[in-house]
PDB file of C-alpha atoms in Angstrom:
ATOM      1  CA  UNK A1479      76.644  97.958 202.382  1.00  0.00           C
ATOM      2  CA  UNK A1480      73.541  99.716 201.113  1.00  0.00           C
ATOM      3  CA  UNK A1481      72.068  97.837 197.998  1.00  0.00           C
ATOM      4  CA  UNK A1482      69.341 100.031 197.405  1.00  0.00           C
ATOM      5  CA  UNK A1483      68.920 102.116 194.081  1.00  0.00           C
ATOM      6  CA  UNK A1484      67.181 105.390 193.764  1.00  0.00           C
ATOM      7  CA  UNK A1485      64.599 104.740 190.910  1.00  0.00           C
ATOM      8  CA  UNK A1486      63.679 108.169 189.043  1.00  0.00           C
ATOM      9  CA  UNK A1487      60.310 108.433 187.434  1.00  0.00           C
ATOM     10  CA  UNK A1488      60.183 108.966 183.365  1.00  0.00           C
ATOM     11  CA  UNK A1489      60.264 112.176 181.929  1.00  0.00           C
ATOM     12  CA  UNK A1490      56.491 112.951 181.160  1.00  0.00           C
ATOM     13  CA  UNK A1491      55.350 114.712 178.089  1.00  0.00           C
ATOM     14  CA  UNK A1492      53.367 118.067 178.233  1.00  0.00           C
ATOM     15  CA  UNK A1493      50.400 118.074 176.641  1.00  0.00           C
ATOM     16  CA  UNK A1494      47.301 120.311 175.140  1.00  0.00           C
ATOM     17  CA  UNK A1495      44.289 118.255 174.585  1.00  0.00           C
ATOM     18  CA  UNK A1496      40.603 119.012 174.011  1.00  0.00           C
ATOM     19  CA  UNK A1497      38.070 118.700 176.387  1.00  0.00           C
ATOM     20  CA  UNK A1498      34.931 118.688 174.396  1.00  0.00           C
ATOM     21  CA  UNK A1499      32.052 120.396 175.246  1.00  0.00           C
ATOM     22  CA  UNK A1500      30.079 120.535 178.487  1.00  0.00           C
ATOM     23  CA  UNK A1501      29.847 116.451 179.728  1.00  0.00           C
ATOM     24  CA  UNK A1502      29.575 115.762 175.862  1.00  0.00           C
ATOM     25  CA  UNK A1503      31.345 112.087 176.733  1.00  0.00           C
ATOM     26  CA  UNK A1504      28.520 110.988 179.295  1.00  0.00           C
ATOM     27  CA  UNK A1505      25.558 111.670 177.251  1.00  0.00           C
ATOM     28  CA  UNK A1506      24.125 110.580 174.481  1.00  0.00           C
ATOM     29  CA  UNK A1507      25.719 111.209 170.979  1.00  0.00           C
ATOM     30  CA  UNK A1508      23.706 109.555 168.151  1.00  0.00           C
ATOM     31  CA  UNK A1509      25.676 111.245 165.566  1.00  0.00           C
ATOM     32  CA  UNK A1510      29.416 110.454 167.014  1.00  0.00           C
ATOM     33  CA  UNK A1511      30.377 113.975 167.098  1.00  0.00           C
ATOM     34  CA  UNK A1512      32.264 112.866 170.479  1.00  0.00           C
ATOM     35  CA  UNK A1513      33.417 109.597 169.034  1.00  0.00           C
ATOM     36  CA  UNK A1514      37.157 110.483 167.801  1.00  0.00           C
ATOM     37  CA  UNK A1515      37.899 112.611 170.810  1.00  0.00           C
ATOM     38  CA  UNK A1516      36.842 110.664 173.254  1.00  0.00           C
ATOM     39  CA  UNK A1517      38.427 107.631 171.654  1.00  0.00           C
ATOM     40  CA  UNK A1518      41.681 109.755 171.615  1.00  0.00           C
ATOM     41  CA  UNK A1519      41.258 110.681 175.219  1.00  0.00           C
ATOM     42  CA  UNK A1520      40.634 106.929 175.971  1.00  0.00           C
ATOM     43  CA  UNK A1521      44.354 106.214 174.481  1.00  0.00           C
ATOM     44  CA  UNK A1522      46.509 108.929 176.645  1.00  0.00           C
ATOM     45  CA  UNK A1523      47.322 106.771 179.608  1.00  0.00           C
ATOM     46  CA  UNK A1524      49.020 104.152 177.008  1.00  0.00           C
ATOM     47  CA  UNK A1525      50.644 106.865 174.990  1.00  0.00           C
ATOM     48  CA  UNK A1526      53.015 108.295 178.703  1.00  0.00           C
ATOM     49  CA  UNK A1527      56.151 106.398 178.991  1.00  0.00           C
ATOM     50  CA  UNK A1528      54.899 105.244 182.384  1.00  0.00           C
ATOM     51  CA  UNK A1529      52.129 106.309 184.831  1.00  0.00           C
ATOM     52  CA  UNK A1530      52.372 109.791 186.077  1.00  0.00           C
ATOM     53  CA  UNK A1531      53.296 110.537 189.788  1.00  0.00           C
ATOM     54  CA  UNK A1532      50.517 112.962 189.549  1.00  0.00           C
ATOM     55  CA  UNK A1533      49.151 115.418 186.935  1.00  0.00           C
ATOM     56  CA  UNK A1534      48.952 119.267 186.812  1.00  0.00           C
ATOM     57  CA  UNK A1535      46.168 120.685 184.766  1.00  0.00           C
ATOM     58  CA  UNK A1536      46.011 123.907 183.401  1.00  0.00           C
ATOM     59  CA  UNK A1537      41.851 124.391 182.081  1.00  0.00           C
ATOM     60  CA  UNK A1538      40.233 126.935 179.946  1.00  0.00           C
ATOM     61  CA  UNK A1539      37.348 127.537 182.892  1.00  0.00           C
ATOM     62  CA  UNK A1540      39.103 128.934 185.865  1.00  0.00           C
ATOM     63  CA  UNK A1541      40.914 132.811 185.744  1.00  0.00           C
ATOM     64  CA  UNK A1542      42.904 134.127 188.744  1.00  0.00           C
ATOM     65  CA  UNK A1543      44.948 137.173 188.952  1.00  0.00           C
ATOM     66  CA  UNK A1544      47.753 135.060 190.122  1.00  0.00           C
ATOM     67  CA  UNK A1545      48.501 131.672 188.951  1.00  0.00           C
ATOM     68  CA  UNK A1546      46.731 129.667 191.319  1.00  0.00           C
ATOM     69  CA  UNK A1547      46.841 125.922 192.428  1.00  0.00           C
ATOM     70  CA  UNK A1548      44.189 123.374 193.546  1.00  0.00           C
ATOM     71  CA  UNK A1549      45.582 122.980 197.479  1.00  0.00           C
ATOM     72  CA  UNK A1550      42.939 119.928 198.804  1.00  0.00           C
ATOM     73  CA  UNK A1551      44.601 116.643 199.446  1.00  0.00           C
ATOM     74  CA  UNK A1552      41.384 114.567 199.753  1.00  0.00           C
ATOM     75  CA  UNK A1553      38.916 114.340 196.544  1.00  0.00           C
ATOM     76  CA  UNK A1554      38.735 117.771 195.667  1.00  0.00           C
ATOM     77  CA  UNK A1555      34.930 118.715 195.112  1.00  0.00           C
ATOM     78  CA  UNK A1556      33.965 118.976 191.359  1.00  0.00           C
ATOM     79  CA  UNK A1557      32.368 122.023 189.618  1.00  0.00           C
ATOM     80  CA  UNK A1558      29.235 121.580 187.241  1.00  0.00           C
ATOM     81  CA  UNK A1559      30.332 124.797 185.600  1.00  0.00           C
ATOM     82  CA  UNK A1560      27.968 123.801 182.548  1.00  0.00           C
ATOM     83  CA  UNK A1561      24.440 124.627 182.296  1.00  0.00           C
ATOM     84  CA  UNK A1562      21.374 123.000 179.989  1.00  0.00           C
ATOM     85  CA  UNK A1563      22.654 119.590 180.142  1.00  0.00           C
ATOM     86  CA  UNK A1564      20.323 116.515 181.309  1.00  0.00           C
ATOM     87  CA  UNK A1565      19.955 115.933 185.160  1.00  0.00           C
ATOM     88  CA  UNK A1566      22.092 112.865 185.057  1.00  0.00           C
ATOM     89  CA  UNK A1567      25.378 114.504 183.917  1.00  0.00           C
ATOM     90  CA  UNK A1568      25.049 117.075 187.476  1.00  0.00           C
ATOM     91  CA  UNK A1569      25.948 113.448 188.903  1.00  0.00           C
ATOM     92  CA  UNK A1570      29.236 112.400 187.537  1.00  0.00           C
ATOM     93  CA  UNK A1571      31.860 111.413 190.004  1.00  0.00           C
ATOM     94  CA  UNK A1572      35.541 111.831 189.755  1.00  0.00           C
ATOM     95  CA  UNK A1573      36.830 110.864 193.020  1.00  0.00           C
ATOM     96  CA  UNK A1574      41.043 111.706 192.357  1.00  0.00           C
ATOM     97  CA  UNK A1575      43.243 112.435 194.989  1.00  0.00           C
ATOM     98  CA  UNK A1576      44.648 116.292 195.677  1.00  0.00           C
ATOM     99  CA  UNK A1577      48.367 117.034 195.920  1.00  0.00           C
ATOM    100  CA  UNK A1578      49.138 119.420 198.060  1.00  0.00           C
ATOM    101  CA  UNK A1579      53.135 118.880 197.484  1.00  0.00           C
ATOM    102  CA  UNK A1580      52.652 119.412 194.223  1.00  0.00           C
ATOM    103  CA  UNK A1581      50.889 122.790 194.661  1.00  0.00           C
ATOM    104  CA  UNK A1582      53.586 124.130 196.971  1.00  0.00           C
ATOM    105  CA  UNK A1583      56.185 122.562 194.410  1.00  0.00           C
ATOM    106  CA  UNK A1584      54.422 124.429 191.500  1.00  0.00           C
ATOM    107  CA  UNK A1585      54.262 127.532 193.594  1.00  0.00           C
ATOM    108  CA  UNK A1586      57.541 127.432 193.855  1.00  0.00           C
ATOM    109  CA  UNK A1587      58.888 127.438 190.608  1.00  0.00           C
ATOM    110  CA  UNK A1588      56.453 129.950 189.406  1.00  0.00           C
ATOM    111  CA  UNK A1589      57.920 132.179 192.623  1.00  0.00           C
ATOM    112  CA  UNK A1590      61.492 131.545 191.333  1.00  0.00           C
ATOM    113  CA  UNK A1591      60.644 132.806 188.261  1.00  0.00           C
ATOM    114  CA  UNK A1592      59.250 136.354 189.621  1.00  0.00           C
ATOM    115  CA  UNK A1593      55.237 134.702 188.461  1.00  0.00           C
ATOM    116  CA  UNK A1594      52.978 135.807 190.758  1.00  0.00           C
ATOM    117  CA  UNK A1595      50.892 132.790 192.249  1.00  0.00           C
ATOM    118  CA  UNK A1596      48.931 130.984 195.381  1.00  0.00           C
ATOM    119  CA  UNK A1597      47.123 128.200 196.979  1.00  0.00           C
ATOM    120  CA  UNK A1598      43.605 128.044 197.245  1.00  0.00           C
ATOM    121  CA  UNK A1599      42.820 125.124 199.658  1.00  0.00           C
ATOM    122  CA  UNK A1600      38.985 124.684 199.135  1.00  0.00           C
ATOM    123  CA  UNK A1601      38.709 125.146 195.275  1.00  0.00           C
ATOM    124  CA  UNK A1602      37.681 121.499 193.480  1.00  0.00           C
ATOM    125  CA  UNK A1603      37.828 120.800 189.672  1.00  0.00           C
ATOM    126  CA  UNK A1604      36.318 122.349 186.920  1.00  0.00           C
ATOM    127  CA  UNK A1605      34.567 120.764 184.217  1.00  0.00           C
ATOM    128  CA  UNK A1606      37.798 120.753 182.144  1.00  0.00           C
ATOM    129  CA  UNK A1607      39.475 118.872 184.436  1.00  0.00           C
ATOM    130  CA  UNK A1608      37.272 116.479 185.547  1.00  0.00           C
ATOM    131  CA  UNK A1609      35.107 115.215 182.184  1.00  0.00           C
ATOM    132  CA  UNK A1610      38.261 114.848 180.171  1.00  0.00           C
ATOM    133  CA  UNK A1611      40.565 112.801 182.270  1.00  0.00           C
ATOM    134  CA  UNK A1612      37.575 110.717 183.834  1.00  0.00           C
ATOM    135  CA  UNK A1613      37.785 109.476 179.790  1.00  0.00           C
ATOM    136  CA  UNK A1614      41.062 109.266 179.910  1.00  0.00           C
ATOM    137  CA  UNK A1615      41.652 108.343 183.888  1.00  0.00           C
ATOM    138  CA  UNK A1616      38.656 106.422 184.460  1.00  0.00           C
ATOM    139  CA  UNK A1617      40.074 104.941 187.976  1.00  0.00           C
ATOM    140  CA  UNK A1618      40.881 108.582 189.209  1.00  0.00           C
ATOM    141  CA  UNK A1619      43.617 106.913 190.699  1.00  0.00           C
ATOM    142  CA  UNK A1620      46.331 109.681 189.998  1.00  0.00           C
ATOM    143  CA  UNK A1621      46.880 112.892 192.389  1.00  0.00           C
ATOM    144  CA  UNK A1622      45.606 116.003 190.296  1.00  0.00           C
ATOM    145  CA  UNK A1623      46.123 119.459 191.044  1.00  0.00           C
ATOM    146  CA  UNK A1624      44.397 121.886 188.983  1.00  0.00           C
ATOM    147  CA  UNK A1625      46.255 125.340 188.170  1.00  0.00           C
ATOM    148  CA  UNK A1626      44.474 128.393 187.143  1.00  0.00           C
ATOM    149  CA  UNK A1627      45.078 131.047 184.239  1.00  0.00           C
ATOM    150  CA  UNK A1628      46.019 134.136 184.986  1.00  0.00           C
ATOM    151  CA  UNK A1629      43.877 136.438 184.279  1.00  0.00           C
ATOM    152  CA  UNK A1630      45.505 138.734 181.757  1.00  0.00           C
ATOM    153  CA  UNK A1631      45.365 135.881 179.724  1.00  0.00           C
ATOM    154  CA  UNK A1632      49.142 137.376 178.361  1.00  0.00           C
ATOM    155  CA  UNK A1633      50.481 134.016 176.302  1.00  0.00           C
ATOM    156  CA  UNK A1634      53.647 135.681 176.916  1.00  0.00           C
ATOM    157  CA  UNK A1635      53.032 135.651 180.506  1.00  0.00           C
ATOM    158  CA  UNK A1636      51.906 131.601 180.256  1.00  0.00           C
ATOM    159  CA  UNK A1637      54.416 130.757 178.225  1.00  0.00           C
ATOM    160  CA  UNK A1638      56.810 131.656 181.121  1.00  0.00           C
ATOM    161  CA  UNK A1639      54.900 129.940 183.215  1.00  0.00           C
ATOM    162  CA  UNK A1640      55.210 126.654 181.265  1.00  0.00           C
ATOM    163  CA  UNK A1641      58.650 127.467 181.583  1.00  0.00           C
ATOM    164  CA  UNK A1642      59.166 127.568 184.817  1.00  0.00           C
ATOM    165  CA  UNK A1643      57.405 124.638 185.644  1.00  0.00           C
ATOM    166  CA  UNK A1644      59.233 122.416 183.294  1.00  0.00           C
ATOM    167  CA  UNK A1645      61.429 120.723 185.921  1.00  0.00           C
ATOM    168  CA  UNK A1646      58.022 118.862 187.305  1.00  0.00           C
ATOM    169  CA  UNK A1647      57.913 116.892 184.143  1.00  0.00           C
ATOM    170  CA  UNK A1648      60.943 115.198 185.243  1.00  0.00           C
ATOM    171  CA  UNK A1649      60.105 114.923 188.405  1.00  0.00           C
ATOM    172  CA  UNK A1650      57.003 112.588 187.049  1.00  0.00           C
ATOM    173  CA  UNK A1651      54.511 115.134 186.927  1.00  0.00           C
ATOM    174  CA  UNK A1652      52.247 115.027 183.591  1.00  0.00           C
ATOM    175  CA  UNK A1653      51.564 118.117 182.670  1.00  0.00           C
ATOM    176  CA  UNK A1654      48.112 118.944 181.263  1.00  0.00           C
ATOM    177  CA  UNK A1655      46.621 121.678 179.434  1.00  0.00           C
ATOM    178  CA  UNK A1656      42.817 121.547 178.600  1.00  0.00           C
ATOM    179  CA  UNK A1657      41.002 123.567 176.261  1.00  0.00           C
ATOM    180  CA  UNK A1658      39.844 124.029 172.545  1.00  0.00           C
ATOM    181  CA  UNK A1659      42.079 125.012 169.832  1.00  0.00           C
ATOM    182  CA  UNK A1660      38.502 125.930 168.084  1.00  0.00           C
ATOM    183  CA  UNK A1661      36.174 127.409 170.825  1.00  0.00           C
ATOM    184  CA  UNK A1662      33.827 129.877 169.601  1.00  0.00           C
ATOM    185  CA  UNK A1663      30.337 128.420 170.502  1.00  0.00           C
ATOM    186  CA  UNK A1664      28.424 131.267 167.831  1.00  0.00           C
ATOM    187  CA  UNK A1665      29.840 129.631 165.157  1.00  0.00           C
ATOM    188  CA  UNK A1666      29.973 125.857 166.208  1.00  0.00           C
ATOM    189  CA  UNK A1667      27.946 124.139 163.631  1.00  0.00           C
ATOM    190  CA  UNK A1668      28.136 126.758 160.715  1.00  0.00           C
ATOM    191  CA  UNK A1669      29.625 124.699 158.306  1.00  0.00           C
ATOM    192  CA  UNK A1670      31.355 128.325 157.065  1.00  0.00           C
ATOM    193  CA  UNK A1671      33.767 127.924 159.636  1.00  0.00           C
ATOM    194  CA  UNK A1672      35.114 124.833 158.562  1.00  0.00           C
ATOM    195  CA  UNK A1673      38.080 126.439 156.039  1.00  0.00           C
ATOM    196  CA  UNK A1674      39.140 128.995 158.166  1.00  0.00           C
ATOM    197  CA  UNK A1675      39.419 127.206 161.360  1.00  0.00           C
ATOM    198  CA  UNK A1676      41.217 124.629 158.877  1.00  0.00           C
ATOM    199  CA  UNK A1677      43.471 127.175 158.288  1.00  0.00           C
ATOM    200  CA  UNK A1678      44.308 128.348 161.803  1.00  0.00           C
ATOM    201  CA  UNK A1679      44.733 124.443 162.739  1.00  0.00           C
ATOM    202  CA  UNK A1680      47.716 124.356 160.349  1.00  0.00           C
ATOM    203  CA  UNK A1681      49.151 127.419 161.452  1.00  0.00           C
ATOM    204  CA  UNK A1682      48.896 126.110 164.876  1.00  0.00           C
ATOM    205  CA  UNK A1683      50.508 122.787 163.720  1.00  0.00           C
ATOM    206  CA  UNK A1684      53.162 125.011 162.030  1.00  0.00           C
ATOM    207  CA  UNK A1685      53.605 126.996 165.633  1.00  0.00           C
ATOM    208  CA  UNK A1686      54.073 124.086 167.975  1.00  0.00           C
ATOM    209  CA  UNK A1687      56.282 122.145 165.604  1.00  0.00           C
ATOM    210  CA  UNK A1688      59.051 125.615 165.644  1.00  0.00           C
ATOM    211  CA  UNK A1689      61.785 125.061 167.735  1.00  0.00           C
ATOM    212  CA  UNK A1690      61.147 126.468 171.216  1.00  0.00           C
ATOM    213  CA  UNK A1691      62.514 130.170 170.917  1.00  0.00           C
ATOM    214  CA  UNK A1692      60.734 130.588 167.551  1.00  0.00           C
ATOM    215  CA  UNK A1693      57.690 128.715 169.118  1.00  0.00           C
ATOM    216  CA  UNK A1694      58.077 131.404 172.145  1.00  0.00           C
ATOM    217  CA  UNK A1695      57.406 134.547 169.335  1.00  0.00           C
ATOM    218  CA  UNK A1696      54.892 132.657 167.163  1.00  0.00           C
ATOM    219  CA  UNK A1697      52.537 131.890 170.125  1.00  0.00           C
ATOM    220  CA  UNK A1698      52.708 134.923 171.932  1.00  0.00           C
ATOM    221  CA  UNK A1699      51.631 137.059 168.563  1.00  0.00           C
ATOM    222  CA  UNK A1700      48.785 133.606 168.015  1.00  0.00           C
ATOM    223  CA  UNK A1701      45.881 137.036 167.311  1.00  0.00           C
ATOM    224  CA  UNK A1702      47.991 137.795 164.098  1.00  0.00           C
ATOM    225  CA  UNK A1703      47.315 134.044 163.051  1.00  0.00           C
ATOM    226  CA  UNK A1704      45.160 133.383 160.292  1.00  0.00           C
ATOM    227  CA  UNK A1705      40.855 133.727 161.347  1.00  0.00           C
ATOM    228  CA  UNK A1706      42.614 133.597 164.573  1.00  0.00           C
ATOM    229  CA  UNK A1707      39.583 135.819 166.463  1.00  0.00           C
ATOM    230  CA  UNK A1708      36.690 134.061 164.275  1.00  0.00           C
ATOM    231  CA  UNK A1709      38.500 131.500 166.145  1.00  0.00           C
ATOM    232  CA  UNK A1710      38.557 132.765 169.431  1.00  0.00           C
ATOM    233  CA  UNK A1711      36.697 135.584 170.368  1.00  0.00           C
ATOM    234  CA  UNK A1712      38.318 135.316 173.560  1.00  0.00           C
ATOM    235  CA  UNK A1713      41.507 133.335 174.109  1.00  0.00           C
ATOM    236  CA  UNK A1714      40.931 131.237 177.583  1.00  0.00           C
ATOM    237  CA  UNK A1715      40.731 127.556 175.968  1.00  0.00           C
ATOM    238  CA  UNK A1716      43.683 128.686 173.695  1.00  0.00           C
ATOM    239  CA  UNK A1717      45.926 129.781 176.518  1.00  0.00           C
ATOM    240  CA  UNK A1718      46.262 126.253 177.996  1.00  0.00           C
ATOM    241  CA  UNK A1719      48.184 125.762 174.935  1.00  0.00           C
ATOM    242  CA  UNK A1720      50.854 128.596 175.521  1.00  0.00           C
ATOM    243  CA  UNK A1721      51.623 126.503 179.680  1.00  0.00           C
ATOM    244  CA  UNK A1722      52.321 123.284 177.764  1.00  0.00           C
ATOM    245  CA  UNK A1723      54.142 124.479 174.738  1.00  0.00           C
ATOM    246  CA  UNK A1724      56.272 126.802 177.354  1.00  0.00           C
ATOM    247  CA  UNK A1725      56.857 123.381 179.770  1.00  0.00           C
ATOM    248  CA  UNK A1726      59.268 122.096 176.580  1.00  0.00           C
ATOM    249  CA  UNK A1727      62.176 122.361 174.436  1.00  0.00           C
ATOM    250  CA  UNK A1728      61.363 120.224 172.123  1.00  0.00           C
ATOM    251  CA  UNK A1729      59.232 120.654 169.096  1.00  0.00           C
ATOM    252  CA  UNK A1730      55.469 119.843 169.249  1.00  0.00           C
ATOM    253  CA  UNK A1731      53.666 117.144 167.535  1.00  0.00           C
ATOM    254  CA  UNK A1732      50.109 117.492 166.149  1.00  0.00           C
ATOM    255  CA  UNK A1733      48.899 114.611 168.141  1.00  0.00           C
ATOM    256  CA  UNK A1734      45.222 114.452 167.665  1.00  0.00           C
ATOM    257  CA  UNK A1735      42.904 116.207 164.913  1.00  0.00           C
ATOM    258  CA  UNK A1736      39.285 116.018 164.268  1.00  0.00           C
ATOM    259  CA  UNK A1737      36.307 118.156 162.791  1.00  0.00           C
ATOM    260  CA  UNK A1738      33.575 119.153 165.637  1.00  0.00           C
ATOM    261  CA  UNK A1739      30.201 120.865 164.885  1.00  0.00           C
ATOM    262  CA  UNK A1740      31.943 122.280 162.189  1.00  0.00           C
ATOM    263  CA  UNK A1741      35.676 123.479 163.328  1.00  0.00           C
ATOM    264  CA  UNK A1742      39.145 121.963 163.041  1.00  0.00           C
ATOM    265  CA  UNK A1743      39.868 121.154 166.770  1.00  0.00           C
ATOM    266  CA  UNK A1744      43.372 119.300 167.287  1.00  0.00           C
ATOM    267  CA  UNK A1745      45.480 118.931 170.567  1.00  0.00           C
ATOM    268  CA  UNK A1746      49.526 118.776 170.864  1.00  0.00           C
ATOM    269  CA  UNK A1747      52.704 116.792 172.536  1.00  0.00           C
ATOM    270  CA  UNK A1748      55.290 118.386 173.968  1.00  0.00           C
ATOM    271  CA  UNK A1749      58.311 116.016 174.704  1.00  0.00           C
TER     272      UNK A1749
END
């Protein structure tokens, strides 16, 4: 007689979450403009219902004109894709492990659902991969693969692609979207900017929180949004947003808001 039981991992939330700007959380920051993110970063391991069989991240910093996964299995390199920052922060290290089964599951899906998509073996992890969750995964000791936009940047198009990939989050897979939900670096520290990114927060609050077919329409027509282009001139740390909210069909919670150099800058659960 076989006594054994089959334990399945926890359903994992999808989630959008900031990643701040450049290394912001590993240099000084006399005036705390760091302080309520990071903190909020800090808490995310403690807010999963258990810890993640690996994570998929979907960052603001890397287009392809196919969905494309991270393929490495051993401590993908990491990319100091920011520039004017002090020597020290070309240093960091971030030594997670790759997942290559996760790649080739997440290529899958996306294949199943007529996505175009790929594997690029030697690619390491971007900026918005790597500075967020080494606040929020300090031990790197969770497999990360990193998946890229596509380049159209078509929320529609991501959207499906959350989607499709929804069966991972039950399969223990966290899944991760990293950007801004304020990102246009003109205007950072104007304090003009504070009411009408204000005002697209709360329509963004309004968005996520729609059930998931109404969600669907609202975030693929996010342009018509209020200040939405003061906002983002372009969309690529928005987008994230669209793979996480599309991984769910559940309504979003506003799970984090704060005011940074000026903007309204808030990340959301999914599930």
């Amino acid at each position: 007689m076989n006594d054994s039981v089959t334990v399945h991992p926890a359903t994992q939330p999808a989630l959008f979450i900031p990643h701040g700007g450049g290394p912001c959380f590993f240099m000084p920051d006399p005036r705390g403009t760091w302080t309520k993110m990071a903190e909020y970063l800090r808490s995310l391991a403690g807010s999963l219902p258990e810890r993640p069989r690996a994570i998929l991240v979907i960052s603001g910093h890397w287009e392809e004109r196919a969905f494309t996964f991270t393929g490495a299995a051993e401590h993908p390199g990491l990319i100091f894709d920011y520039y004017g920052f002090p020597p020290e922060t070309y240093q960091l290290t971030w030594p997670a492990r790759g997942a290559p089964w996760l790649a080739e599951r997440g290529a899958e899906l996306l294949r199943e659902a007529g996505l175009p998509t790929g594997i690029d073996p030697e690619r390491g992890f971007d900026h918005g991969v790597f500075v967020p969750l080494k606040v929020a995964f300090p031990d790197a000791d969770v497999p990360v693969v990193q998946m890229s936009l596509h380049a159209s940047l078509d929320p529609a198009m991501h959207i499906a692609a959350g989607r499709a990939l929804a069966p991972l989050r039950e399969e223990g897979v966290l899944i991760l979207g990293s950007g801004m939900s304020f990102h246009n670096l003109r205007a950072m520290g104007d304090p003009r900017v504070a009411e009408p990114s204000a005002q697209f927060d709360r329509w963004l609050a309004k968005a996520t929180a729609d059930m998931p077919a109404e969600r669907a329409v609202q975030l693929a027509h996010w342009a018509g949004a209020p200040f939405a282009r003061l906002c983002h001139p372009r969309e690529e740390h928005l987008i994230p947003l669209m793979v996480a909210a599309g991984a769910s069909d559940e309504p979003g919670t506003h799970d984090f808001a704060d005011e940074v150099l000026g903007g309204k800058v808030s990340a959301f659960r999914f599930g």
